[in-house]
mmCIF file with all atom_site columns, C-alpha atoms in Angstrom:
data_model
loop_
_atom_site.group_PDB
_atom_site.id
_atom_site.type_symbol
_atom_site.label_atom_id
_atom_site.label_alt_id
_atom_site.label_comp_id
_atom_site.label_asym_id
_atom_site.label_entity_id
_atom_site.label_seq_id
_atom_site.pdbx_PDB_ins_code
_atom_site.Cartn_x
_atom_site.Cartn_y
_atom_site.Cartn_z
_atom_site.occupancy
_atom_site.B_iso_or_equiv
_atom_site.pdbx_formal_charge
_atom_site.auth_seq_id
_atom_site.auth_comp_id
_atom_site.auth_asym_id
_atom_site.auth_atom_id
_atom_site.pdbx_PDB_model_num
ATOM 1   C CA . GLY A 1 1   ? 39.195  -8.183 27.002  1.00 0.00 ? 1   GLY A CA 1
ATOM 2   C CA . ALA A 1 2   ? 38.339  -5.435 24.785  1.00 0.00 ? 2   ALA A CA 1
ATOM 3   C CA . THR A 1 3   ? 34.434  -5.584 24.289  1.00 0.00 ? 3   THR A CA 1
ATOM 4   C CA . THR A 1 4   ? 32.227  -3.256 21.628  1.00 0.00 ? 4   THR A CA 1
ATOM 5   C CA . SER A 1 5   ? 29.048  -1.728 22.176  1.00 0.00 ? 5   SER A CA 1
ATOM 6   C CA . LEU A 1 6   ? 26.424  -1.812 19.461  1.00 0.00 ? 6   LEU A CA 1
ATOM 7   C CA . THR A 1 7   ? 23.371  0.151  19.300  1.00 0.00 ? 7   THR A CA 1
ATOM 8   C CA . LEU A 1 8   ? 20.742  -0.400 17.058  1.00 0.00 ? 8   LEU A CA 1
ATOM 9   C CA . ALA A 1 9   ? 17.981  1.043  16.397  1.00 0.00 ? 9   ALA A CA 1
ATOM 10  C CA . LEU A 1 10  ? 14.519  -1.455 17.335  1.00 0.00 ? 10  LEU A CA 1
ATOM 11  C CA . PRO A 1 11  ? 13.223  -3.327 13.934  1.00 0.00 ? 11  PRO A CA 1
ATOM 12  C CA . LEU A 1 12  ? 9.655   -1.694 12.776  1.00 0.00 ? 12  LEU A CA 1
ATOM 13  C CA . THR A 1 13  ? 6.611   -3.661 13.638  1.00 0.00 ? 13  THR A CA 1
ATOM 14  C CA . ALA A 1 14  ? 4.455   -5.398 11.079  1.00 0.00 ? 14  ALA A CA 1
ATOM 15  C CA . ALA A 1 15  ? 2.004   -2.246 10.998  1.00 0.00 ? 15  ALA A CA 1
ATOM 16  C CA . GLN A 1 16  ? 4.705   -0.050 10.548  1.00 0.00 ? 16  GLN A CA 1
ATOM 17  C CA . LEU A 1 17  ? 6.347   -2.032 7.674   1.00 0.00 ? 17  LEU A CA 1
ATOM 18  C CA . ARG A 1 18  ? 2.699   -2.471 6.115   1.00 0.00 ? 18  ARG A CA 1
ATOM 19  C CA . ALA A 1 19  ? 1.887   1.624  6.522   1.00 0.00 ? 19  ALA A CA 1
ATOM 20  C CA . THR A 1 20  ? 0.547   3.217  3.527   1.00 0.00 ? 20  THR A CA 1
ATOM 21  C CA . ALA A 1 21  ? 3.142   6.069  3.096   1.00 0.00 ? 21  ALA A CA 1
ATOM 22  C CA . PRO A 1 22  ? 2.329   9.776  3.898   1.00 0.00 ? 22  PRO A CA 1
ATOM 23  C CA . ASP A 1 23  ? 2.640   10.931 0.766   1.00 0.00 ? 23  ASP A CA 1
ATOM 24  C CA . VAL A 1 24  ? -0.419  8.638  -0.894  1.00 0.00 ? 24  VAL A CA 1
ATOM 25  C CA . LEU A 1 25  ? -2.136  9.256  2.201   1.00 0.00 ? 25  LEU A CA 1
ATOM 26  C CA . ALA A 1 26  ? -2.311  12.926 1.319   1.00 0.00 ? 26  ALA A CA 1
ATOM 27  C CA . GLU A 1 27  ? -2.558  12.610 -2.095  1.00 0.00 ? 27  GLU A CA 1
ATOM 28  C CA . MET A 1 28  ? -5.607  10.004 -1.400  1.00 0.00 ? 28  MET A CA 1
ATOM 29  C CA . ALA A 1 29  ? -6.932  12.802 1.092   1.00 0.00 ? 29  ALA A CA 1
ATOM 30  C CA . ALA A 1 30  ? -6.736  15.686 -1.982  1.00 0.00 ? 30  ALA A CA 1
ATOM 31  C CA . LEU A 1 31  ? -8.392  13.224 -4.452  1.00 0.00 ? 31  LEU A CA 1
ATOM 32  C CA . LEU A 1 32  ? -11.357 12.335 -2.357  1.00 0.00 ? 32  LEU A CA 1
ATOM 33  C CA . ALA A 1 33  ? -12.268 15.881 -2.169  1.00 0.00 ? 33  ALA A CA 1
ATOM 34  C CA . GLU A 1 34  ? -13.591 15.653 -5.535  1.00 0.00 ? 34  GLU A CA 1
ATOM 35  C CA . HIS A 1 35  ? -13.908 11.620 -6.201  1.00 0.00 ? 35  HIS A CA 1
ATOM 36  C CA . THR A 1 36  ? -15.440 8.515  -5.051  1.00 0.00 ? 36  THR A CA 1
ATOM 37  C CA . LEU A 1 37  ? -13.486 5.904  -3.400  1.00 0.00 ? 37  LEU A CA 1
ATOM 38  C CA . LYS A 1 38  ? -14.027 3.695  -6.386  1.00 0.00 ? 38  LYS A CA 1
ATOM 39  C CA . GLN A 1 39  ? -12.602 6.814  -8.446  1.00 0.00 ? 39  GLN A CA 1
ATOM 40  C CA . THR A 1 40  ? -9.603  7.343  -5.911  1.00 0.00 ? 40  THR A CA 1
ATOM 41  C CA . ALA A 1 41  ? -8.721  3.876  -6.216  1.00 0.00 ? 41  ALA A CA 1
ATOM 42  C CA . ASN A 1 42  ? -8.542  3.887  -10.268 1.00 0.00 ? 42  ASN A CA 1
ATOM 43  C CA . ILE A 1 43  ? -6.787  7.275  -10.041 1.00 0.00 ? 43  ILE A CA 1
ATOM 44  C CA . LEU A 1 44  ? -3.682  5.781  -7.617  1.00 0.00 ? 44  LEU A CA 1
ATOM 45  C CA . ASN A 1 45  ? -3.822  2.638  -9.611  1.00 0.00 ? 45  ASN A CA 1
ATOM 46  C CA . ALA A 1 46  ? -3.206  4.518  -12.832 1.00 0.00 ? 46  ALA A CA 1
ATOM 47  C CA . ARG A 1 47  ? -0.688  6.999  -11.181 1.00 0.00 ? 47  ARG A CA 1
ATOM 48  C CA . CYS A 1 48  ? 1.098   3.156  -10.201 1.00 0.00 ? 48  CYS A CA 1
ATOM 49  C CA . ARG A 1 49  ? 0.760   4.107  -6.537  1.00 0.00 ? 49  ARG A CA 1
ATOM 50  C CA . LYS A 1 50  ? 0.320   1.204  -3.988  1.00 0.00 ? 50  LYS A CA 1
ATOM 51  C CA . THR A 1 51  ? -0.800  0.449  -0.554  1.00 0.00 ? 51  THR A CA 1
ATOM 52  C CA . GLY A 1 52  ? 1.735   0.384  2.535   1.00 0.00 ? 52  GLY A CA 1
ATOM 53  C CA . ALA A 1 53  ? 1.628   -3.976 1.933   1.00 0.00 ? 53  ALA A CA 1
ATOM 54  C CA . GLY A 1 54  ? 2.681   -3.122 -1.935  1.00 0.00 ? 54  GLY A CA 1
ATOM 55  C CA . GLU A 1 55  ? -0.731  -3.819 -3.195  1.00 0.00 ? 55  GLU A CA 1
ATOM 56  C CA . PRO A 1 56  ? -2.975  -2.267 -5.942  1.00 0.00 ? 56  PRO A CA 1
ATOM 57  C CA . PHE A 1 57  ? -5.878  0.217  -3.942  1.00 0.00 ? 57  PHE A CA 1
ATOM 58  C CA . SER A 1 58  ? -9.677  -0.902 -4.128  1.00 0.00 ? 58  SER A CA 1
ATOM 59  C CA . ALA A 1 59  ? -12.687 0.924  -2.527  1.00 0.00 ? 59  ALA A CA 1
ATOM 60  C CA . GLN A 1 60  ? -12.732 -0.524 0.080   1.00 0.00 ? 60  GLN A CA 1
ATOM 61  C CA . LYS A 1 61  ? -8.920  -0.192 0.800   1.00 0.00 ? 61  LYS A CA 1
ATOM 62  C CA . ILE A 1 62  ? -9.327  3.502  0.513   1.00 0.00 ? 62  ILE A CA 1
ATOM 63  C CA . ASP A 1 63  ? -12.229 3.692  2.788   1.00 0.00 ? 63  ASP A CA 1
ATOM 64  C CA . TRP A 1 64  ? -10.583 1.851  5.427   1.00 0.00 ? 64  TRP A CA 1
ATOM 65  C CA . LEU A 1 65  ? -7.496  3.990  5.174   1.00 0.00 ? 65  LEU A CA 1
ATOM 66  C CA . ARG A 1 66  ? -9.612  7.130  5.499   1.00 0.00 ? 66  ARG A CA 1
ATOM 67  C CA . ARG A 1 67  ? -11.346 6.316  8.262   1.00 0.00 ? 67  ARG A CA 1
ATOM 68  C CA . ALA A 1 68  ? -8.169  4.842  9.990   1.00 0.00 ? 68  ALA A CA 1
ATOM 69  C CA . HIS A 1 69  ? -6.639  8.288  9.496   1.00 0.00 ? 69  HIS A CA 1
ATOM 70  C CA . GLY A 1 70  ? -9.810  10.684 9.836   1.00 0.00 ? 70  GLY A CA 1
ATOM 71  C CA . ILE A 1 71  ? -10.081 11.560 6.212   1.00 0.00 ? 71  ILE A CA 1
ATOM 72  C CA . LYS A 1 72  ? -13.359 12.652 5.130   1.00 0.00 ? 72  LYS A CA 1
ATOM 73  C CA . ASP A 1 73  ? -14.671 11.059 1.828   1.00 0.00 ? 73  ASP A CA 1
ATOM 74  C CA . LEU A 1 74  ? -16.597 12.749 -1.122  1.00 0.00 ? 74  LEU A CA 1
ATOM 75  C CA . ALA A 1 75  ? -19.893 12.920 0.609   1.00 0.00 ? 75  ALA A CA 1
ATOM 76  C CA . GLN A 1 76  ? -18.543 14.612 4.132   1.00 0.00 ? 76  GLN A CA 1
ATOM 77  C CA . HIS A 1 77  ? -16.621 17.408 1.535   1.00 0.00 ? 77  HIS A CA 1
ATOM 78  C CA . LEU A 1 78  ? -19.941 17.717 -0.181  1.00 0.00 ? 78  LEU A CA 1
ATOM 79  C CA . HIS A 1 79  ? -21.638 18.203 3.084   1.00 0.00 ? 79  HIS A CA 1
ATOM 80  C CA . ASP A 1 80  ? -19.279 20.404 4.629   1.00 0.00 ? 80  ASP A CA 1
ATOM 81  C CA . ALA A 1 81  ? -19.824 22.646 1.324   1.00 0.00 ? 81  ALA A CA 1
ATOM 82  C CA . GLY A 1 82  ? -23.598 23.232 2.096   1.00 0.00 ? 82  GLY A CA 1
ATOM 83  C CA . MET A 1 83  ? -24.861 20.273 -0.160  1.00 0.00 ? 83  MET A CA 1
ATOM 84  C CA . CYS A 1 84  ? -27.717 18.595 0.853   1.00 0.00 ? 84  CYS A CA 1
ATOM 85  C CA . THR A 1 85  ? -28.698 14.605 0.813   1.00 0.00 ? 85  THR A CA 1
ATOM 86  C CA . ALA A 1 86  ? -31.978 13.702 -0.894  1.00 0.00 ? 86  ALA A CA 1
ATOM 87  C CA . ARG A 1 87  ? -33.635 13.088 2.540   1.00 0.00 ? 87  ARG A CA 1
ATOM 88  C CA . GLU A 1 88  ? -32.531 16.521 3.552   1.00 0.00 ? 88  GLU A CA 1
ATOM 89  C CA . MET A 1 89  ? -33.323 18.448 0.079   1.00 0.00 ? 89  MET A CA 1
ATOM 90  C CA . THR A 1 90  ? -36.975 16.554 0.211   1.00 0.00 ? 90  THR A CA 1
ATOM 91  C CA . ALA A 1 91  ? -37.934 17.537 3.604   1.00 0.00 ? 91  ALA A CA 1
ATOM 92  C CA . ARG A 1 92  ? -36.282 21.179 2.799   1.00 0.00 ? 92  ARG A CA 1
ATOM 93  C CA . LEU A 1 93  ? -38.693 21.457 -0.491  1.00 0.00 ? 93  LEU A CA 1
ATOM 94  C CA . GLY A 1 94  ? -41.386 19.559 1.154   1.00 0.00 ? 94  GLY A CA 1
ATOM 95  C CA . VAL A 1 95  ? -41.477 17.261 -1.939  1.00 0.00 ? 95  VAL A CA 1
ATOM 96  C CA . SER A 1 96  ? -41.210 13.567 -2.723  1.00 0.00 ? 96  SER A CA 1
ATOM 97  C CA . ILE A 1 97  ? -37.900 11.677 -3.794  1.00 0.00 ? 97  ILE A CA 1
ATOM 98  C CA . HIS A 1 98  ? -39.964 11.267 -7.158  1.00 0.00 ? 98  HIS A CA 1
ATOM 99  C CA . VAL A 1 99  ? -40.448 14.898 -7.816  1.00 0.00 ? 99  VAL A CA 1
ATOM 100 C CA . LEU A 1 100 ? -36.609 15.642 -6.672  1.00 0.00 ? 100 LEU A CA 1
ATOM 101 C CA . ARG A 1 101 ? -35.535 13.071 -8.822  1.00 0.00 ? 101 ARG A CA 1
ATOM 102 C CA . ALA A 1 102 ? -37.652 14.821 -12.170 1.00 0.00 ? 102 ALA A CA 1
ATOM 103 C CA . VAL A 1 103 ? -36.307 18.295 -11.206 1.00 0.00 ? 103 VAL A CA 1
ATOM 104 C CA . ARG A 1 104 ? -32.856 17.203 -11.047 1.00 0.00 ? 104 ARG A CA 1
ATOM 105 C CA . LEU A 1 105 ? -33.151 15.260 -14.270 1.00 0.00 ? 105 LEU A CA 1
ATOM 106 C CA . ARG A 1 106 ? -34.659 18.409 -16.119 1.00 0.00 ? 106 ARG A CA 1
ATOM 107 C CA . GLY A 1 107 ? -31.328 20.247 -14.761 1.00 0.00 ? 107 GLY A CA 1
ATOM 108 C CA . LYS A 1 108 ? -33.615 23.032 -12.413 1.00 0.00 ? 108 LYS A CA 1
ATOM 109 C CA . VAL A 1 109 ? -31.108 21.868 -9.138  1.00 0.00 ? 109 VAL A CA 1
ATOM 110 C CA . ARG A 1 110 ? -27.827 21.369 -9.004  1.00 0.00 ? 110 ARG A CA 1
ATOM 111 C CA . ALA A 1 111 ? -26.834 17.890 -7.608  1.00 0.00 ? 111 ALA A CA 1
ATOM 112 C CA . ARG A 1 112 ? -24.064 15.671 -7.943  1.00 0.00 ? 112 ARG A CA 1
ATOM 113 C CA . VAL A 1 113 ? -23.165 11.847 -7.037  1.00 0.00 ? 113 VAL A CA 1
ATOM 114 C CA . ALA A 1 114 ? -21.369 11.780 -3.828  1.00 0.00 ? 114 ALA A CA 1
ATOM 115 C CA . ASN A 1 115 ? -20.801 8.226  -3.667  1.00 0.00 ? 115 ASN A CA 1
ATOM 116 C CA . ASP A 1 116 ? -20.020 4.699  -5.332  1.00 0.00 ? 116 ASP A CA 1
ATOM 117 C CA . ARG A 1 117 ? -23.673 3.777  -4.395  1.00 0.00 ? 117 ARG A CA 1
ATOM 118 C CA . GLY A 1 118 ? -24.951 6.264  -6.739  1.00 0.00 ? 118 GLY A CA 1
ATOM 119 C CA . ASP A 1 119 ? -26.340 8.877  -3.838  1.00 0.00 ? 119 ASP A CA 1
ATOM 120 C CA . TRP A 1 120 ? -26.556 11.989 -5.246  1.00 0.00 ? 120 TRP A CA 1
ATOM 121 C CA . MET A 1 121 ? -26.630 15.556 -3.163  1.00 0.00 ? 121 MET A CA 1
ATOM 122 C CA . TYR A 1 122 ? -27.907 18.457 -4.106  1.00 0.00 ? 122 TYR A CA 1
ATOM 123 C CA . ASP A 1 123 ? -26.934 22.083 -3.835  1.00 0.00 ? 123 ASP A CA 1
ATOM 124 C CA . PRO A 1 124 ? -29.845 24.015 -2.020  1.00 0.00 ? 124 PRO A CA 1
ATOM 125 C CA . GLN A 1 125 ? -29.478 27.372 -3.715  1.00 0.00 ? 125 GLN A CA 1
ATOM 126 C CA . THR A 1 126 ? -30.216 26.164 -6.682  1.00 0.00 ? 126 THR A CA 1
ATOM 127 C CA . ALA A 1 127 ? -33.645 24.976 -5.745  1.00 0.00 ? 127 ALA A CA 1
ATOM 128 C CA . PRO A 1 128 ? -36.379 25.932 -7.487  1.00 0.00 ? 128 PRO A CA 1
ATOM 129 C CA . TYR A 1 129 ? -37.975 26.812 -4.193  1.00 0.00 ? 129 TYR A CA 1
ATOM 130 C CA . SER A 1 130 ? -37.339 26.202 -0.595  1.00 0.00 ? 130 SER A CA 1
ATOM 131 C CA . GLY A 1 131 ? -39.466 26.148 2.719   1.00 0.00 ? 131 GLY A CA 1
ATOM 132 C CA . ALA A 1 132 ? -42.791 25.131 3.225   1.00 0.00 ? 132 ALA A CA 1
ATOM 133 C CA . PRO A 1 133 ? -44.799 22.789 0.331   1.00 0.00 ? 133 PRO A CA 1
ATOM 134 C CA . HIS A 1 134 ? -45.848 24.616 -2.616  1.00 0.00 ? 134 HIS A CA 1
ATOM 135 C CA . GLU A 1 135 ? -48.672 24.138 -4.818  1.00 0.00 ? 135 GLU A CA 1
ATOM 136 C CA . THR A 1 136 ? -47.996 22.113 -7.679  1.00 0.00 ? 136 THR A CA 1
ATOM 137 C CA . ARG A 1 137 ? -49.410 21.590 -11.085 1.00 0.00 ? 137 ARG A CA 1
ATOM 138 C CA . GLY A 1 138 ? -50.521 18.182 -11.978 1.00 0.00 ? 138 GLY A CA 1
ATOM 139 C CA . ARG A 1 139 ? -48.503 15.192 -10.446 1.00 0.00 ? 139 ARG A CA 1
ATOM 140 C CA . GLY A 1 140 ? -46.131 16.813 -8.686  1.00 0.00 ? 140 GLY A CA 1
ATOM 141 C CA . ALA A 1 141 ? -44.856 19.318 -11.056 1.00 0.00 ? 141 ALA A CA 1
ATOM 142 C CA . VAL A 1 142 ? -42.353 21.795 -9.839  1.00 0.00 ? 142 VAL A CA 1
#
């Protein structure tokens, strides 16, 4: 009548088996401070990093993971650093989006693409003017 007791750890759940590694999530978070979702996916894929399911990254997978883990995207990082969306900047300067675009294209304001849709964010400290609408020469010139 000898008996033996075995104590085994519970098996991992399906979610735990497919979880993306913490070091990959940390790398992704660091990349998102300077890169869009698609750029981040491309960089991780070039580094041969994989999702928890062993698949290559895509912009959609990066976005899902970032939302699930509370990681900021590039636009949020830029906004936290004081940059403004196009809507915020046009309101601040009192100009149309077309004038703002022209100012950006002439290099009169520092701006950068904030996402894969091509939305721009602007540095209000580099704007040619701010506050109430100003007088312009011709058709909305700044």
